[in-house]
Amino acid sequence: KTIISLSEFFRYTINVRNKKYSTIKEASYIIQKYLEIEKIRFEERLNFKINVEEDVLEYYIPRGILQKLVENAIKKGVERVKKGIIEVFIKKEEESILLKVSNNGPELSENQIMGFALRNIYDNLNMLFEDAYSVEFENDKLKSIILRLNKLIKHEPKI
């Protein structure tokens, strides 16, 4: 199972190397493979749930954004607790796409909010979405990063 998940993960990564965008369907598929690999690594210490509403699957988002959010949740959350939870939720809200990645790790601090992974996400969003996005942080039972993309992209942009 590990080898199959890794091969599918790497096949996708190599085949889309020069693309700036991917569909939400592609992004959620690769996140599924990534979390399956992490589940093997963490065994019973990791549980995850991915919930992507059907009506957003064909929209385009910046490639790698969702993966960076999930990687950040693993590093800043799951690695720091005995039994980790990752939840990914994606839906359409009026004229925007909401991506929410949550974990049950420690509260988000100012250092985590401005860490390298999130700085990279901000840089990509500034380049590809300009001011058409917002980022929120929640420190509830689950700690969440909520990204709203306020530009719906139905066709792959030519860049």
PDB file of C-alpha atoms in Angstrom:
ATOM      1  CA  LYS A   1       0.000   0.000   0.000  1.00  0.00           C
ATOM      2  CA  THR A   2       2.875   2.357   0.809  1.00  0.00           C
ATOM      3  CA  ILE A   3       4.567   1.750  -2.526  1.00  0.00           C
ATOM      4  CA  ILE A   4       1.322   2.242  -4.464  1.00  0.00           C
ATOM      5  CA  SER A   5       0.498   5.482  -2.622  1.00  0.00           C
ATOM      6  CA  LEU A   6       4.045   6.778  -3.086  1.00  0.00           C
ATOM      7  CA  SER A   7       4.097   5.907  -6.788  1.00  0.00           C
ATOM      8  CA  GLU A   8       0.752   7.643  -7.381  1.00  0.00           C
ATOM      9  CA  PHE A   9       1.903  10.668  -5.374  1.00  0.00           C
ATOM     10  CA  PHE A  10       5.196  10.958  -7.307  1.00  0.00           C
ATOM     11  CA  ARG A  11       3.557  10.263 -10.679  1.00  0.00           C
ATOM     12  CA  TYR A  12       1.201  13.177 -10.131  1.00  0.00           C
ATOM     13  CA  THR A  13       3.969  15.464  -8.857  1.00  0.00           C
ATOM     14  CA  ILE A  14       6.226  14.757 -11.828  1.00  0.00           C
ATOM     15  CA  ASN A  15       3.461  15.050 -14.452  1.00  0.00           C
ATOM     16  CA  VAL A  16       2.311  18.496 -13.301  1.00  0.00           C
ATOM     17  CA  ARG A  17       5.683  20.028 -12.487  1.00  0.00           C
ATOM     18  CA  ASN A  18       5.270  23.102 -14.740  1.00  0.00           C
ATOM     19  CA  LYS A  19       1.601  23.756 -14.054  1.00  0.00           C
ATOM     20  CA  LYS A  20       0.570  26.654 -11.829  1.00  0.00           C
ATOM     21  CA  TYR A  21      -2.995  25.396 -11.204  1.00  0.00           C
ATOM     22  CA  SER A  22      -4.761  22.098 -10.579  1.00  0.00           C
ATOM     23  CA  THR A  23      -8.404  21.197 -10.219  1.00  0.00           C
ATOM     24  CA  ILE A  24      -9.756  20.687  -6.744  1.00  0.00           C
ATOM     25  CA  LYS A  25     -10.426  17.097  -7.792  1.00  0.00           C
ATOM     26  CA  GLU A  26      -6.713  16.593  -8.542  1.00  0.00           C
ATOM     27  CA  ALA A  27      -5.616  18.443  -5.394  1.00  0.00           C
ATOM     28  CA  SER A  28      -7.919  16.426  -3.134  1.00  0.00           C
ATOM     29  CA  TYR A  29      -6.781  13.168  -4.780  1.00  0.00           C
ATOM     30  CA  ILE A  30      -3.125  13.946  -4.114  1.00  0.00           C
ATOM     31  CA  ILE A  31      -3.942  14.968  -0.535  1.00  0.00           C
ATOM     32  CA  GLN A  32      -5.674  11.605  -0.072  1.00  0.00           C
ATOM     33  CA  LYS A  33      -2.495   9.834  -1.249  1.00  0.00           C
ATOM     34  CA  TYR A  34      -0.284  12.053   0.910  1.00  0.00           C
ATOM     35  CA  LEU A  35      -2.372  11.394   4.028  1.00  0.00           C
ATOM     36  CA  GLU A  36      -2.412   7.640   3.312  1.00  0.00           C
ATOM     37  CA  ILE A  37       1.398   7.753   3.327  1.00  0.00           C
ATOM     38  CA  GLU A  38       1.414   9.756   6.568  1.00  0.00           C
ATOM     39  CA  LYS A  39      -1.088   7.297   8.084  1.00  0.00           C
ATOM     40  CA  ILE A  40       1.426   4.499   7.436  1.00  0.00           C
ATOM     41  CA  ARG A  41       4.143   6.597   9.087  1.00  0.00           C
ATOM     42  CA  PHE A  42       2.074   7.573  12.141  1.00  0.00           C
ATOM     43  CA  GLU A  43      -0.013   4.360  12.288  1.00  0.00           C
ATOM     44  CA  GLU A  44      -2.701   4.702  14.965  1.00  0.00           C
ATOM     45  CA  ARG A  45      -1.465   8.192  15.869  1.00  0.00           C
ATOM     46  CA  LEU A  46      -3.185   9.719  12.822  1.00  0.00           C
ATOM     47  CA  ASN A  47      -6.779   9.811  11.667  1.00  0.00           C
ATOM     48  CA  PHE A  48      -7.934  11.984   8.818  1.00  0.00           C
ATOM     49  CA  LYS A  49     -11.089  12.981   7.028  1.00  0.00           C
ATOM     50  CA  ILE A  50     -11.425  14.708   3.654  1.00  0.00           C
ATOM     51  CA  ASN A  51     -14.754  16.293   2.758  1.00  0.00           C
ATOM     52  CA  VAL A  52     -14.929  17.958  -0.667  1.00  0.00           C
ATOM     53  CA  GLU A  53     -18.313  19.066  -1.920  1.00  0.00           C
ATOM     54  CA  GLU A  54     -19.123  17.737  -5.374  1.00  0.00           C
ATOM     55  CA  ASP A  55     -19.849  21.119  -6.957  1.00  0.00           C
ATOM     56  CA  VAL A  56     -16.258  22.385  -6.506  1.00  0.00           C
ATOM     57  CA  LEU A  57     -14.311  19.500  -8.039  1.00  0.00           C
ATOM     58  CA  GLU A  58     -13.755  21.124 -11.443  1.00  0.00           C
ATOM     59  CA  TYR A  59     -12.643  24.537 -10.175  1.00  0.00           C
ATOM     60  CA  TYR A  60      -8.948  25.415 -10.363  1.00  0.00           C
ATOM     61  CA  ILE A  61      -6.781  26.445  -7.424  1.00  0.00           C
ATOM     62  CA  PRO A  62      -3.058  27.208  -7.230  1.00  0.00           C
ATOM     63  CA  ARG A  63      -1.196  23.904  -7.453  1.00  0.00           C
ATOM     64  CA  GLY A  64       0.299  22.731  -4.176  1.00  0.00           C
ATOM     65  CA  ILE A  65      -1.595  25.160  -1.933  1.00  0.00           C
ATOM     66  CA  LEU A  66      -3.761  22.468  -0.355  1.00  0.00           C
ATOM     67  CA  GLN A  67      -0.794  20.135   0.093  1.00  0.00           C
ATOM     68  CA  LYS A  68       1.213  22.857   1.868  1.00  0.00           C
ATOM     69  CA  LEU A  69      -1.696  23.509   4.237  1.00  0.00           C
ATOM     70  CA  VAL A  70      -1.936  19.782   5.056  1.00  0.00           C
ATOM     71  CA  GLU A  71       1.845  19.420   5.459  1.00  0.00           C
ATOM     72  CA  ASN A  72       1.763  22.375   7.860  1.00  0.00           C
ATOM     73  CA  ALA A  73      -1.062  20.718   9.852  1.00  0.00           C
ATOM     74  CA  ILE A  74       1.009  17.520  10.133  1.00  0.00           C
ATOM     75  CA  LYS A  75       4.173  19.346  11.205  1.00  0.00           C
ATOM     76  CA  LYS A  76       2.582  21.863  13.583  1.00  0.00           C
ATOM     77  CA  GLY A  77      -0.219  19.617  14.839  1.00  0.00           C
ATOM     78  CA  VAL A  78      -0.034  15.846  14.460  1.00  0.00           C
ATOM     79  CA  GLU A  79       3.688  15.563  15.196  1.00  0.00           C
ATOM     80  CA  ARG A  80       3.095  17.247  18.574  1.00  0.00           C
ATOM     81  CA  VAL A  81       0.240  15.124  19.967  1.00  0.00           C
ATOM     82  CA  LYS A  82      -0.254  11.461  20.895  1.00  0.00           C
ATOM     83  CA  LYS A  83      -3.252  10.933  18.613  1.00  0.00           C
ATOM     84  CA  GLY A  84      -3.550  13.353  15.701  1.00  0.00           C
ATOM     85  CA  ILE A  85      -6.548  14.356  13.638  1.00  0.00           C
ATOM     86  CA  ILE A  86      -6.458  16.109  10.263  1.00  0.00           C
ATOM     87  CA  GLU A  87      -9.656  17.336   8.644  1.00  0.00           C
ATOM     88  CA  VAL A  88      -9.836  18.862   5.166  1.00  0.00           C
ATOM     89  CA  PHE A  89     -13.038  20.571   4.082  1.00  0.00           C
ATOM     90  CA  ILE A  90     -13.615  22.270   0.718  1.00  0.00           C
ATOM     91  CA  LYS A  91     -16.806  23.932  -0.454  1.00  0.00           C
ATOM     92  CA  LYS A  92     -18.166  26.762  -2.568  1.00  0.00           C
ATOM     93  CA  GLU A  93     -19.500  29.832  -0.779  1.00  0.00           C
ATOM     94  CA  GLU A  94     -21.301  32.214  -3.140  1.00  0.00           C
ATOM     95  CA  GLU A  95     -18.473  33.463  -5.388  1.00  0.00           C
ATOM     96  CA  SER A  96     -15.563  31.928  -3.500  1.00  0.00           C
ATOM     97  CA  ILE A  97     -13.961  28.594  -2.672  1.00  0.00           C
ATOM     98  CA  LEU A  98     -13.352  27.797   0.990  1.00  0.00           C
ATOM     99  CA  LEU A  99     -10.454  25.494   1.886  1.00  0.00           C
ATOM    100  CA  LYS A 100     -10.270  24.591   5.581  1.00  0.00           C
ATOM    101  CA  VAL A 101      -7.504  22.424   7.017  1.00  0.00           C
ATOM    102  CA  SER A 102      -7.785  21.557  10.712  1.00  0.00           C
ATOM    103  CA  ASN A 103      -5.787  19.574  13.247  1.00  0.00           C
ATOM    104  CA  ASN A 104      -5.972  18.850  16.963  1.00  0.00           C
ATOM    105  CA  GLY A 105      -2.476  20.056  17.791  1.00  0.00           C
ATOM    106  CA  PRO A 106      -1.426  22.962  19.985  1.00  0.00           C
ATOM    107  CA  GLU A 107      -2.898  26.411  19.474  1.00  0.00           C
ATOM    108  CA  LEU A 108      -1.635  28.335  16.485  1.00  0.00           C
ATOM    109  CA  SER A 109       0.918  30.918  17.554  1.00  0.00           C
ATOM    110  CA  GLU A 110       2.151  34.040  15.786  1.00  0.00           C
ATOM    111  CA  ASN A 111       5.364  32.169  14.827  1.00  0.00           C
ATOM    112  CA  GLN A 112       3.414  29.374  13.154  1.00  0.00           C
ATOM    113  CA  ILE A 113       1.177  31.815  11.342  1.00  0.00           C
ATOM    114  CA  MET A 114       4.182  33.505   9.749  1.00  0.00           C
ATOM    115  CA  GLY A 115       6.280  30.356   9.284  1.00  0.00           C
ATOM    116  CA  PHE A 116       8.044  29.362   6.058  1.00  0.00           C
ATOM    117  CA  ALA A 117       5.267  27.130   4.666  1.00  0.00           C
ATOM    118  CA  LEU A 118       2.602  29.768   5.126  1.00  0.00           C
ATOM    119  CA  ARG A 119       4.895  32.507   3.772  1.00  0.00           C
ATOM    120  CA  ASN A 120       5.275  30.352   0.647  1.00  0.00           C
ATOM    121  CA  ILE A 121       1.472  30.021   0.402  1.00  0.00           C
ATOM    122  CA  TYR A 122       1.054  33.803   0.716  1.00  0.00           C
ATOM    123  CA  ASP A 123       3.669  34.375  -2.000  1.00  0.00           C
ATOM    124  CA  ASN A 124       1.884  31.996  -4.396  1.00  0.00           C
ATOM    125  CA  LEU A 125      -1.493  33.536  -3.667  1.00  0.00           C
ATOM    126  CA  ASN A 126      -0.173  37.073  -4.136  1.00  0.00           C
ATOM    127  CA  MET A 127       1.267  36.087  -7.503  1.00  0.00           C
ATOM    128  CA  LEU A 128      -1.724  34.092  -8.814  1.00  0.00           C
ATOM    129  CA  PHE A 129      -4.714  35.646  -7.020  1.00  0.00           C
ATOM    130  CA  GLU A 130      -3.481  39.174  -6.158  1.00  0.00           C
ATOM    131  CA  ASP A 131      -5.949  40.470  -3.559  1.00  0.00           C
ATOM    132  CA  ALA A 132      -8.684  37.926  -4.328  1.00  0.00           C
ATOM    133  CA  TYR A 133      -8.152  35.775  -1.232  1.00  0.00           C
ATOM    134  CA  SER A 134      -8.308  35.846   2.544  1.00  0.00           C
ATOM    135  CA  VAL A 135      -6.751  33.728   5.281  1.00  0.00           C
ATOM    136  CA  GLU A 136      -8.205  33.151   8.743  1.00  0.00           C
ATOM    137  CA  PHE A 137      -6.972  31.197  11.739  1.00  0.00           C
ATOM    138  CA  GLU A 138      -9.117  29.476  14.365  1.00  0.00           C
ATOM    139  CA  ASN A 139      -7.982  28.143  17.734  1.00  0.00           C
ATOM    140  CA  ASP A 140     -11.060  26.118  18.676  1.00  0.00           C
ATOM    141  CA  LYS A 141     -11.153  22.416  19.577  1.00  0.00           C
ATOM    142  CA  LEU A 142      -9.458  21.902  16.221  1.00  0.00           C
ATOM    143  CA  LYS A 143      -6.896  24.462  15.057  1.00  0.00           C
ATOM    144  CA  SER A 144      -7.749  25.592  11.533  1.00  0.00           C
ATOM    145  CA  ILE A 145      -6.376  27.574   8.670  1.00  0.00           C
ATOM    146  CA  ILE A 146      -9.199  28.785   6.454  1.00  0.00           C
ATOM    147  CA  LEU A 147      -8.344  29.993   2.980  1.00  0.00           C
ATOM    148  CA  ARG A 148     -10.998  31.727   0.873  1.00  0.00           C
ATOM    149  CA  LEU A 149     -10.249  32.120  -2.814  1.00  0.00           C
ATOM    150  CA  ASN A 150     -12.510  34.913  -4.032  1.00  0.00           C
ATOM    151  CA  LYS A 151     -12.017  34.182  -7.695  1.00  0.00           C
ATOM    152  CA  LEU A 152     -13.750  31.159  -9.228  1.00  0.00           C
ATOM    153  CA  ILE A 153     -11.656  29.626 -12.009  1.00  0.00           C
ATOM    154  CA  LYS A 154     -13.526  27.142 -14.205  1.00  0.00           C
ATOM    155  CA  HIS A 155     -10.887  26.795 -16.962  1.00  0.00           C
ATOM    156  CA  GLU A 156      -7.173  26.291 -16.574  1.00  0.00           C
ATOM    157  CA  PRO A 157      -5.498  29.716 -16.843  1.00  0.00           C
ATOM    158  CA  LYS A 158      -2.871  30.155 -19.545  1.00  0.00           C
ATOM    159  CA  ILE A 159       0.256  31.445 -17.829  1.00  0.00           C
TER     160      ILE A 159
END
